[in-house]
């Protein structure tokens, strides 16, 4: 159980302060498992690169 508690602590630290992507409403992208990194110049919110691509 100590290993699980340590893992949870590490995961919590990794995602601390990371906000959801405002396009897909997720922290981790569903297909490439990335975090939101592309910041909008106007609102400063961050988005997944894959969410910004137009098909």
Short mmCIF file of C-alpha atoms in Angstrom, two decimals:
data_model
loop_
_atom_site.label_atom_id
_atom_site.label_comp_id
_atom_site.label_asym_id
_atom_site.label_seq_id
_atom_site.Cartn_x
_atom_site.Cartn_y
_atom_site.Cartn_z
CA UNK A 1 0.00 0.00 0.00
CA UNK A 2 2.92 2.36 0.57
CA UNK A 3 3.87 2.08 -3.10
CA UNK A 4 0.36 3.07 -4.16
CA UNK A 5 0.37 6.06 -1.81
CA UNK A 6 3.76 7.17 -3.17
CA UNK A 7 2.51 6.82 -6.76
CA UNK A 8 -0.58 8.93 -5.96
CA UNK A 9 1.59 11.60 -4.35
CA UNK A 10 3.81 11.75 -7.45
CA UNK A 11 0.81 11.94 -9.79
CA UNK A 12 -0.76 14.72 -7.71
CA UNK A 13 2.50 16.71 -7.86
CA UNK A 14 2.80 16.21 -11.63
CA UNK A 15 -0.71 17.54 -12.33
CA UNK A 16 -0.67 20.30 -9.71
CA UNK A 17 -1.71 23.56 -11.34
CA UNK A 18 -2.54 21.97 -14.71
CA UNK A 19 -5.93 23.15 -15.97
CA UNK A 20 -8.29 21.33 -18.32
CA UNK A 21 -8.12 22.04 -22.04
CA UNK A 22 -11.13 24.27 -22.80
CA UNK A 23 -11.82 22.42 -26.06
CA UNK A 24 -11.97 18.78 -24.89
CA UNK A 25 -12.36 19.49 -21.13
CA UNK A 26 -9.60 17.01 -20.21
CA UNK A 27 -6.17 17.35 -18.67
CA UNK A 28 -4.76 14.38 -20.60
CA UNK A 29 -5.57 14.16 -24.32
CA UNK A 30 -7.43 10.95 -25.18
CA UNK A 31 -5.39 9.85 -28.18
CA UNK A 32 -1.82 11.04 -27.57
CA UNK A 33 -1.83 11.37 -23.75
CA UNK A 34 -0.37 14.89 -23.85
CA UNK A 35 -0.95 17.76 -21.45
CA UNK A 36 -2.29 21.16 -22.59
CA UNK A 37 0.79 23.16 -23.69
CA UNK A 38 -0.28 25.63 -26.40
CA UNK A 39 -1.20 28.93 -24.73
CA UNK A 40 -3.67 31.39 -26.23
CA UNK A 41 -2.13 34.86 -26.64
CA UNK A 42 -5.39 36.52 -25.59
CA UNK A 43 -6.76 34.53 -22.64
CA UNK A 44 -3.55 32.68 -21.65
CA UNK A 45 -5.46 29.38 -21.31
CA UNK A 46 -3.58 26.30 -22.51
CA UNK A 47 -4.83 23.77 -25.05
CA UNK A 48 -3.69 20.43 -26.47
CA UNK A 49 -2.00 20.82 -29.85
CA UNK A 50 -4.26 18.10 -31.25
CA UNK A 51 -7.38 20.00 -30.14
CA UNK A 52 -6.30 23.07 -32.12
CA UNK A 53 -5.88 21.22 -35.42
CA UNK A 54 -8.78 21.72 -37.84
CA UNK A 55 -9.85 18.73 -39.90
#
